[in-house]
Every structure is written in structure tokens, then in C-alpha cells.
Amino acid sequence: MTVAQQIEQFIIDEIMVGEADTALDYDESLLQRGVLDSLSLLRLISFIEDRFQVNIDEDEIVTDNFETINTAARMVESKL
Amino acid sequence: MTRRLLFLNGLAILMIPIHHATAYGLQAMTGWAGSPDAIIDPTSNASDITTYYVVVLLRQLVTFAVPAFLFISGYFIAFMARGKNSRVTYKQVLPRIKILIPPFLIWTAARFALLKRPPSNLDEILNPYHFIPLLIQFYLLAPLLVPVAKKYPKLLLGVAAAFHLGIHSMRYVSSLGLGVPGVDLILGLIPRWIFLGQQPFWFPFGLVFGLHAAAFGRVLNRFRWQLLVGVLLFSAAIMVEYVTLENLSSNPIGQNFAVLTRNFYILFVILATISFDVVGGPLGKLFDHIGSRSLGIYMVNIPAIYVIARIIFSYAPQLIEMQLVYQTVLTLVGLGVPLVLMWFVRKTEPLRPGYRYLFG
């Protein structure tokens, strides 16, 4: 599985529980879709750090890096 | 910082059922004293007085939950405001509000179904789950607060703190029966579900903290032990203040009364919790797990505790005499029932689509 697919899987399994439509476009805004809130953002960061063994600095926790699955995946890949 | 905030969130949600359990405990010790099922009169002997004040203190100490949630929500808005797109728009916050409304409506309706009566006023609808209306108001204010938090962070914190301490001071004046004109009128106009009513500080604080997280983080790392000492000192100060006020006041101050020192205690708890790396190991995982279900626990614990408290009151009133057991049972039910219900809905295919409506 690619980084983007693993992030997508986490979001579907852990964050979008019970949503009828879990189809996610990798370039779709997670904020505007209502996927990310305070808790799900923290959980997503925690998941990424655990799964990919990377450290996300405070100044990297910005919408530019977490707006979409693709931006999050690119940030992770740049650290691998 | 991320894991520390997750830990704070997990710790805070554990406090919610304890907070509600202590309400029933105090109710049993005071409000039910005249009924045949009343077991404890706190004024009757020394051990009951001790129990009473232990529960009062516990109730005061666990009240950092909603402030912590608001702080974390403010931090989230700061996340949206950082980076290139450094604005927060209604397009971003409205989806969050949309998700908060169904659980609020469903569990508020469930609560009144259990009470077997309709609500008699707006406060009765909005107060029990007051975190939700508060959060919605702060989300609606967020696009306006962000530019201020960026340009004038100290001013925003100062104004929020002034409102916060102002409203708490007015409640003080009212409780002490000092008869200051207009105070009761103002308090009557500002219920606790309005953002100015009880918790105006914590969301803006989380927002400013989030916008300057790196700088705050350095300070926290440096002063973590002092913060912990502050938590302990203000825990003691809460009790001293509560007992003093209870003795001075002409009216009963009530179990929900927020003493002034509690605000400083909450500040120190939030800062101390996120200044220590206490998030590893099984405890960290447990808090992560519980914290990730916090909205569901917040919504379901109220009816769950209500039902078990009624059952105990009707069928096993002798349990009320044993406050430690009684409150442990209520707390475990308040935590366990939501977790089991969420697990059940999640695992049961026909119910699964309802998960988000029920638990956010």
C-alpha cells in the first residue's frame, strides 16, 4: 500500500466511521469535507508518526500539509 | 505536542462521568436528606462531613474537562489558520458545526424521554450538553477571532480573561448576597451555554497557544515542575476558598459554584498536562482510545448515569450510603455504557450508518 492509501484507510476506518459515503478523492479538502476536527487531526498526526516512524514538528502542523490526503502523503514521503 | 494534547483530551473525558457522578453523590447527601431513602446527612457526624467535602473537592477538581476541550478546539482553529492559507473561513468551520448538531439533538431528546417530560425552558435544553452550543458559538466566532489572535494575541487573551474573571466575580457577588445592583439581572441574561457565560477564556487561549505553539512549548518545558506545583497549590486553594465562601454566604452556594481559584487550577492543569511527556505506555494508549471516543462518551454518559442512579435509588438505596462504591459504580457506568454502545453500533452493520449521527 502507498502512503496515501494507508492514510486513506486510517481515515475511513477510524475517523469516518458510519459515514455512508466514504469515497475520498486524494485531492479533496479534508477540512471542507468535515473529516478533520480537533481530535481527528491529532489522531491522524499520531497515526502518521507511529505508522511511518516519522516526527512531525509543530511548525509542520499546518493546513498546507493536511488539507488533503495527497498533501499529507507528500509530507510523509519527504521524511522517509 | 500532538500526543500531549491527545492525552489531555483523554484525561478530560475521564473527568466527565466523575463530574456527573459527584453531582448525584452530593444530591444524595443533601437534597435527598428529607426523603425516606435519604441515607446521609452531612451535618450528622464527622465522617459524613469528611465524605461530603471530599466529594465537593473532587467535583471542583474534575471541572477542567470542558475548558480542556475548548482549549483543544481553539488549537485546532489555530491549525487551520497557520500556513499559506492563513485564514479561517465559514466554509471550513460549517462542516464541523453540521456534525455536532445531530448528536446534540438526539441525546437531548433521549434525556427528556427519560425524564418523561418536555423541557420547560431553553436553559434546560442547552445546559446539560453546554459544551456543544459553546463550541458552535466559538466556531462561528473563529473567522473573526483568528485575525485578532494573530495581530493582537495579548489583547485577545487579556479581554477574554477579563470577561472570564468578570463573570465569575459577578457570580461571587451574587452568592454572597452583597446586593450589588444589576448583577443578578446580568447573570440572568448570561446562561452558561452562552460563550460569555462561563468559559469565555479557554477557546481563545487554545487559539493563541496554537498560533504560537513552538514558543509556548519552550516555556512549558522549562517550567513544567513549577506548573505541577501550581496544580497542587491551587487544588488546596480551591477547598479553602469553597469552605470559606460556604461559611460566609447567606445562601447555599450550591455544588456547581465555581470558586475563583478553580480558574487558575484549570489553567495550571492544562499547561502542566501538556508540558510532561506522560503519554507513552499502556496509560497513553488507553487515554488515546478513550479520547478518540470523547464526543460519544460526553453525549451518552448523562442518560447512562441517570438511569443507573435511579435504579440504585429505587432498588439498592443502601449503596448510596457507601459513597465510594456508589460513585465508582456511576463513573464506570458513565464511561462503560457509552464505550459499549459505540462499539456495538460500530460493529453492527445495520446500525453503523447511524454512528456519526449518534456520536459525532
Coordinates of C-alpha atoms in Angstrom, one line a residue:
Chain A
M1 CA 0.0 0.0 0.0
T2 CA 1.2 3.5 -0.8
V3 CA 1.5 6.2 1.9
A4 CA -1.6 7.9 0.6
Q5 CA -3.6 4.6 0.6
Q6 CA -2.6 3.9 4.2
I7 CA -3.7 7.4 5.3
E8 CA -6.9 7.0 3.4
Q9 CA -7.5 3.6 5.1
F10 CA -7.0 5.1 8.5
I11 CA -9.3 8.0 7.8
I12 CA -12.1 5.6 6.6
D13 CA -11.7 3.1 9.4
E14 CA -11.1 5.4 12.3
I15 CA -12.5 8.8 11.5
M16 CA -15.3 8.4 9.0
V17 CA -17.0 5.6 11.0
G18 CA -20.6 5.2 9.9
E19 CA -20.4 7.6 7.0
A20 CA -22.5 6.4 4.1
D21 CA -20.1 7.9 1.5
T22 CA -16.5 7.1 2.4
A23 CA -15.2 7.6 -1.1
L24 CA -12.3 10.1 -0.8
D25 CA -10.7 12.0 -3.6
Y26 CA -7.0 12.3 -2.7
D27 CA -7.1 15.9 -3.6
E28 CA -10.3 16.7 -1.8
S29 CA -10.1 19.1 1.2
L30 CA -10.5 17.1 4.4
L31 CA -11.5 20.3 6.2
Q32 CA -14.2 21.3 3.8
R33 CA -15.5 17.7 3.7
G34 CA -15.8 17.8 7.5
V35 CA -13.4 14.9 8.0
L36 CA -11.0 16.7 10.2
D37 CA -11.8 18.2 13.6
S38 CA -9.5 18.9 16.6
L39 CA -9.5 15.3 17.7
S40 CA -9.2 13.6 14.3
L41 CA -6.4 15.9 13.3
L42 CA -4.4 14.9 16.4
R43 CA -5.2 11.2 15.8
L44 CA -4.2 11.5 12.2
I45 CA -0.8 13.0 13.2
S46 CA -0.4 10.4 15.9
F47 CA -1.1 7.6 13.3
I48 CA 1.3 9.0 10.8
E49 CA 4.1 9.3 13.4
D50 CA 3.5 5.7 14.6
R51 CA 3.0 4.0 11.2
F52 CA 5.8 5.7 9.3
Q53 CA 8.1 6.3 12.2
V54 CA 8.5 10.0 11.4
N55 CA 8.4 13.0 13.6
I56 CA 6.1 15.9 12.7
D57 CA 7.3 19.2 14.1
E58 CA 4.9 21.8 15.4
D59 CA 5.5 24.1 12.5
E60 CA 4.6 21.4 10.1
I61 CA 1.1 21.0 11.5
V62 CA -0.4 23.4 9.0
T63 CA -3.3 23.1 6.6
D64 CA -0.8 23.1 3.7
N65 CA 0.3 19.6 4.9
F66 CA -3.0 18.2 6.0
E67 CA -5.5 19.8 3.6
T68 CA -5.8 16.6 1.5
I69 CA -4.6 13.0 1.6
N70 CA -2.1 13.8 -1.1
T71 CA -0.6 16.8 0.7
A72 CA -0.3 14.6 3.9
A73 CA 1.3 11.8 1.9
R74 CA 3.8 14.1 0.2
M75 CA 4.9 15.5 3.6
V76 CA 5.4 11.9 4.9
E77 CA 7.2 10.8 1.8
S78 CA 9.6 13.8 2.1
K79 CA 10.6 12.4 5.5
L80 CA 11.1 8.8 4.6
Chain B
M1 CA 2.6 18.4 21.5
T2 CA 0.1 16.4 19.5
R3 CA 0.3 13.4 21.8
R4 CA 0.2 15.6 24.8
L5 CA -3.0 17.2 23.6
L6 CA -4.4 13.8 22.9
F7 CA -3.5 12.8 26.4
L8 CA -5.2 15.9 27.8
N9 CA -8.3 15.1 25.8
G10 CA -8.3 11.5 27.2
L11 CA -7.8 12.7 30.7
A12 CA -10.5 15.3 30.3
I13 CA -13.1 12.9 29.0
L14 CA -12.5 10.6 32.0
M15 CA -13.4 13.6 34.2
I16 CA -16.9 14.0 32.7
P17 CA -18.5 10.9 34.2
I18 CA -16.8 11.5 37.5
H19 CA -18.2 15.1 37.5
H20 CA -21.7 13.8 36.9
A21 CA -21.3 11.0 39.5
T22 CA -20.3 13.6 42.1
A23 CA -23.4 15.5 41.3
Y24 CA -25.5 12.5 42.2
G25 CA -23.4 11.9 45.3
L26 CA -23.9 15.4 46.6
Q27 CA -27.6 15.2 45.7
A28 CA -27.9 12.1 47.7
M29 CA -26.1 13.6 50.7
T30 CA -28.0 16.9 50.7
G31 CA -31.1 17.1 48.5
W32 CA -32.5 13.7 49.4
A33 CA -31.9 14.1 53.1
G34 CA -35.6 14.6 53.9
S35 CA -36.8 11.6 51.9
P36 CA -37.2 8.0 53.3
D37 CA -34.4 6.9 51.0
A38 CA -32.0 9.5 52.3
I39 CA -29.1 7.9 53.9
I40 CA -26.5 10.5 54.6
D41 CA -26.9 13.9 56.3
P42 CA -23.5 15.5 56.1
T43 CA -24.1 17.5 59.2
S44 CA -24.9 14.5 61.3
N45 CA -21.4 13.2 62.1
A46 CA -17.8 13.8 61.4
S47 CA -17.2 11.0 58.9
D48 CA -20.1 12.2 56.8
I49 CA -18.8 15.7 56.8
T50 CA -15.4 14.4 55.6
T51 CA -17.1 12.4 52.8
Y52 CA -19.1 15.5 51.8
Y53 CA -16.1 17.7 51.5
V54 CA -14.1 15.0 49.7
V55 CA -16.9 14.8 47.1
V56 CA -17.1 18.6 46.9
L57 CA -13.3 18.8 46.3
L58 CA -13.4 16.0 43.7
R59 CA -16.2 17.8 41.9
Q60 CA -14.2 21.0 41.8
L61 CA -11.1 19.3 40.7
V62 CA -12.6 17.4 37.7
T63 CA -14.1 20.5 36.2
F64 CA -11.2 21.1 33.8
A65 CA -12.8 18.8 31.2
V66 CA -14.9 21.4 29.2
P67 CA -12.2 24.0 29.4
A68 CA -9.7 21.4 28.1
F69 CA -12.0 20.5 25.2
L70 CA -12.4 24.2 24.4
F71 CA -8.6 24.8 24.6
I72 CA -8.0 21.9 22.2
S73 CA -10.7 23.1 19.8
G74 CA -9.0 26.6 19.8
Y75 CA -5.7 24.8 19.0
F76 CA -7.5 23.2 16.0
I77 CA -8.7 26.5 14.7
A78 CA -5.1 27.7 15.0
F79 CA -4.0 24.8 12.9
M80 CA -6.4 26.0 10.2
A81 CA -5.0 29.5 10.5
R82 CA -1.4 28.5 10.1
G83 CA 0.5 28.1 6.8
K84 CA -0.1 29.7 3.4
N85 CA -3.9 29.8 3.6
S86 CA -3.7 31.7 6.8
R87 CA -7.5 32.5 7.1
V88 CA -10.3 30.5 8.7
T89 CA -13.5 30.7 6.6
Y90 CA -17.0 29.7 7.3
K91 CA -16.6 27.1 4.5
Q92 CA -14.1 25.4 6.8
V93 CA -16.0 25.6 10.1
L94 CA -19.6 25.0 9.0
P95 CA -18.9 21.3 8.2
R96 CA -17.8 20.9 11.8
I97 CA -20.9 22.5 13.2
K98 CA -23.1 20.3 11.0
I99 CA -21.5 17.2 12.6
L100 CA -22.1 18.5 16.1
I101 CA -25.8 19.1 15.8
P102 CA -27.3 15.6 15.2
P103 CA -25.8 14.0 18.4
F104 CA -26.8 17.0 20.4
L105 CA -30.4 16.8 19.2
I106 CA -30.6 13.0 19.6
W107 CA -29.2 12.8 23.1
T108 CA -31.1 15.9 24.3
A109 CA -34.3 14.3 23.1
A110 CA -33.3 11.0 24.7
R111 CA -32.7 12.8 28.0
F112 CA -36.2 14.3 28.0
A113 CA -37.7 11.0 27.0
L114 CA -36.1 9.5 30.1
L115 CA -37.3 12.4 32.2
K116 CA -40.8 11.8 30.7
R117 CA -41.5 15.5 30.3
P118 CA -40.8 18.2 27.8
P119 CA -38.3 20.9 28.5
S120 CA -39.7 23.9 30.3
N121 CA -37.2 26.5 29.0
L122 CA -34.2 26.9 26.7
D123 CA -31.7 26.6 29.5
E124 CA -33.0 23.1 30.2
I125 CA -32.3 22.1 26.6
L126 CA -28.9 23.7 26.3
N127 CA -27.3 23.5 29.7
P128 CA -26.8 19.7 30.1
Y129 CA -24.7 19.4 27.0
H130 CA -23.5 23.1 27.1
F131 CA -20.1 22.2 25.5
I132 CA -21.8 21.7 22.2
P133 CA -23.6 25.1 22.0
L134 CA -20.4 26.7 23.3
L135 CA -18.3 25.1 20.7
I136 CA -20.7 26.0 17.9
Q137 CA -20.6 29.6 19.0
F138 CA -16.8 29.6 19.1
Y139 CA -16.6 28.0 15.7
L140 CA -18.9 30.7 14.4
L141 CA -16.7 33.4 16.0
A142 CA -13.5 31.7 14.8
P143 CA -13.2 33.5 11.4
L144 CA -13.4 36.8 13.4
L145 CA -11.1 35.8 16.3
V146 CA -8.3 34.5 14.1
P147 CA -7.1 37.8 12.7
V148 CA -7.2 39.3 16.2
A149 CA -5.4 36.4 17.7
K150 CA -2.7 36.9 15.1
K151 CA -2.3 40.6 15.3
Y152 CA -3.1 41.2 19.0
P153 CA -2.7 37.9 20.9
K154 CA -2.1 39.6 24.2
L155 CA -5.1 41.9 23.8
L156 CA -7.3 38.9 22.9
L157 CA -6.1 37.0 25.9
G158 CA -6.5 40.0 28.1
V159 CA -10.1 40.7 27.0
A160 CA -11.1 37.0 27.2
A161 CA -9.5 36.8 30.7
A162 CA -11.3 40.0 31.8
F163 CA -14.7 38.7 30.7
H164 CA -13.9 35.3 32.3
L165 CA -13.0 36.6 35.7
G166 CA -15.6 39.3 35.4
I167 CA -18.5 36.9 35.1
H168 CA -17.1 34.7 37.8
S169 CA -16.7 37.7 40.1
M170 CA -20.4 38.6 39.5
R171 CA -21.4 35.1 40.5
Y172 CA -19.4 35.6 43.6
V173 CA -21.1 38.8 44.5
S174 CA -24.5 37.2 43.8
S175 CA -23.7 34.2 46.0
L176 CA -22.5 36.3 48.9
G177 CA -25.7 38.2 48.7
L178 CA -24.0 41.6 48.6
G179 CA -26.9 43.1 46.7
V180 CA -24.9 44.9 44.1
P181 CA -27.5 46.4 41.7
G182 CA -27.7 44.9 38.3
V183 CA -25.5 41.8 39.0
D184 CA -28.4 39.3 39.2
L185 CA -30.0 40.9 36.1
I186 CA -26.8 40.5 34.1
L187 CA -26.3 36.9 35.3
G188 CA -29.8 36.1 34.4
L189 CA -29.1 37.2 30.9
I190 CA -26.0 35.2 30.5
P191 CA -26.7 31.5 30.9
R192 CA -23.7 29.1 31.0
W193 CA -24.4 27.9 27.4
I194 CA -23.6 31.3 26.0
F195 CA -19.9 31.8 25.3
L196 CA -19.6 34.7 27.7
G197 CA -21.5 32.9 30.4
Q198 CA -18.9 30.7 32.0
Q199 CA -16.0 29.8 29.8
P200 CA -15.0 32.7 27.6
F201 CA -11.3 32.3 28.1
W202 CA -10.3 28.7 27.1
F203 CA -11.1 28.7 23.4
P204 CA -9.2 32.0 22.6
F205 CA -6.4 30.7 24.8
G206 CA -6.1 27.5 22.8
L207 CA -6.2 29.6 19.6
V208 CA -3.4 31.9 20.7
F209 CA -1.5 28.9 22.1
G210 CA -1.8 27.0 18.8
L211 CA -0.6 30.0 16.8
H212 CA 2.5 30.3 19.0
A213 CA 2.8 26.6 19.9
A214 CA 6.6 26.4 19.5
A215 CA 7.2 29.4 21.8
F216 CA 4.7 28.2 24.4
G217 CA 6.3 24.7 24.2
R218 CA 9.7 26.0 25.1
V219 CA 8.3 27.9 28.1
L220 CA 6.3 24.8 29.2
N221 CA 9.3 22.5 29.0
R222 CA 11.3 25.0 31.2
F223 CA 8.6 25.4 33.9
R224 CA 6.9 22.0 34.0
W225 CA 7.7 21.3 37.6
Q226 CA 6.5 24.7 38.7
L227 CA 3.3 24.1 36.8
L228 CA 2.8 20.9 38.7
V229 CA 3.4 22.6 42.0
G230 CA 0.8 25.2 40.9
V231 CA -1.7 22.4 40.3
L232 CA -1.2 21.1 43.8
L233 CA -1.3 24.5 45.4
F234 CA -4.5 25.6 43.6
S235 CA -6.1 22.3 44.4
A236 CA -5.7 23.1 48.1
A237 CA -6.7 26.7 47.5
I238 CA -10.0 25.6 45.9
M239 CA -11.0 23.8 49.1
V240 CA -10.0 26.7 51.3
E241 CA -11.9 29.1 49.2
Y242 CA -15.0 26.9 48.9
V243 CA -15.3 26.3 52.7
T244 CA -14.7 30.0 53.4
L245 CA -17.3 31.0 51.0
E246 CA -19.8 28.5 52.3
N247 CA -19.4 29.9 55.7
L248 CA -19.6 33.5 54.7
S249 CA -22.5 33.2 52.3
S250 CA -26.0 33.8 53.4
N251 CA -27.4 31.5 50.7
P252 CA -26.3 27.9 50.0
I253 CA -23.6 28.3 47.3
G254 CA -24.5 25.0 45.6
Q255 CA -22.5 22.2 44.2
N256 CA -21.9 23.9 40.8
F257 CA -20.4 27.0 42.2
A258 CA -17.2 27.8 40.5
V259 CA -14.7 29.3 43.0
L260 CA -12.3 31.8 41.6
T261 CA -9.2 29.7 42.3
R262 CA -10.6 27.0 40.2
N263 CA -9.9 29.1 37.1
F264 CA -6.2 29.2 38.0
Y265 CA -6.2 25.5 38.9
I266 CA -7.7 24.7 35.4
L267 CA -5.0 26.8 33.7
F268 CA -2.3 25.0 35.6
V269 CA -3.8 21.6 34.9
I270 CA -4.0 22.2 31.1
L271 CA -0.5 23.6 30.9
A272 CA 1.1 21.0 33.3
T273 CA -0.5 18.1 31.4
I274 CA 0.8 19.2 28.1
S275 CA 4.2 20.1 29.5
F276 CA 5.1 16.5 30.5
D277 CA 5.8 13.5 28.3
V278 CA 3.4 11.2 30.2
V279 CA 1.9 9.8 27.1
G280 CA 3.8 6.6 26.5
G281 CA 2.9 3.1 27.6
P282 CA -0.4 1.5 28.3
L283 CA -1.9 4.5 30.0
G284 CA -1.1 6.7 27.0
K285 CA -2.8 4.1 24.7
L286 CA -5.8 3.8 27.0
F287 CA -6.2 7.6 27.0
D288 CA -5.8 7.7 23.2
H289 CA -8.5 5.1 22.9
I290 CA -10.9 6.8 25.3
G291 CA -10.1 10.2 24.0
S292 CA -10.8 9.2 20.4
R293 CA -14.4 8.5 21.5
S294 CA -14.8 11.6 23.7
L295 CA -17.8 13.2 22.0
G296 CA -19.8 9.9 22.2
I297 CA -18.8 9.5 25.9
Y298 CA -19.8 13.1 26.5
M299 CA -23.2 12.6 25.0
V300 CA -24.1 9.2 26.4
N301 CA -22.8 9.3 29.9
I302 CA -25.6 11.7 31.1
P303 CA -28.5 9.4 30.3
A304 CA -26.5 6.3 31.4
I305 CA -25.7 7.7 34.8
Y306 CA -29.2 9.0 35.2
V307 CA -30.7 5.5 34.6
I308 CA -28.3 3.7 36.9
A309 CA -28.7 6.4 39.7
R310 CA -32.5 5.9 39.5
I311 CA -32.1 2.1 39.7
I312 CA -29.8 2.4 42.7
F313 CA -32.1 4.9 44.3
S314 CA -35.1 2.6 43.9
Y315 CA -33.7 -0.9 44.4
A316 CA -30.4 -0.6 46.3
P317 CA -30.5 2.6 48.3
Q318 CA -28.1 1.2 50.8
L319 CA -25.4 1.7 48.1
I320 CA -25.8 5.4 48.4
E321 CA -24.6 5.2 51.9
M322 CA -21.3 3.9 50.6
Q323 CA -20.3 6.9 48.6
L324 CA -17.0 5.4 47.3
V325 CA -18.8 2.4 45.9
Y326 CA -21.8 4.5 44.7
Q327 CA -19.7 7.0 42.8
T328 CA -17.4 4.3 41.4
V329 CA -20.4 2.5 40.0
L330 CA -21.8 5.6 38.5
T331 CA -18.5 6.6 37.0
L332 CA -17.9 3.1 35.5
V333 CA -21.4 3.1 34.0
G334 CA -20.9 6.6 32.7
L335 CA -17.8 5.5 30.9
G336 CA -18.6 1.9 30.1
V337 CA -22.1 2.3 28.6
P338 CA -21.0 4.8 26.0
L339 CA -18.0 2.8 25.0
V340 CA -20.0 -0.4 24.7
L341 CA -22.8 1.3 22.8
M342 CA -20.3 2.9 20.4
W343 CA -18.6 -0.4 19.9
F344 CA -21.9 -2.1 19.3
V345 CA -23.1 0.5 16.7
R346 CA -19.8 0.4 15.0
K347 CA -19.7 -3.4 14.7
T348 CA -23.4 -3.8 13.7
E349 CA -23.9 -3.2 10.0
P350 CA -27.5 -2.0 10.0
L351 CA -26.7 0.5 12.8
R352 CA -23.2 1.6 11.5
P353 CA -24.6 4.4 9.3
G354 CA -26.0 6.0 12.4
Y355 CA -22.7 6.2 14.2
R356 CA -21.8 9.7 13.1
Y357 CA -25.3 11.0 13.9
L358 CA -25.2 9.4 17.4
F359 CA -21.6 10.0 18.4
G360 CA -20.3 12.7 16.1

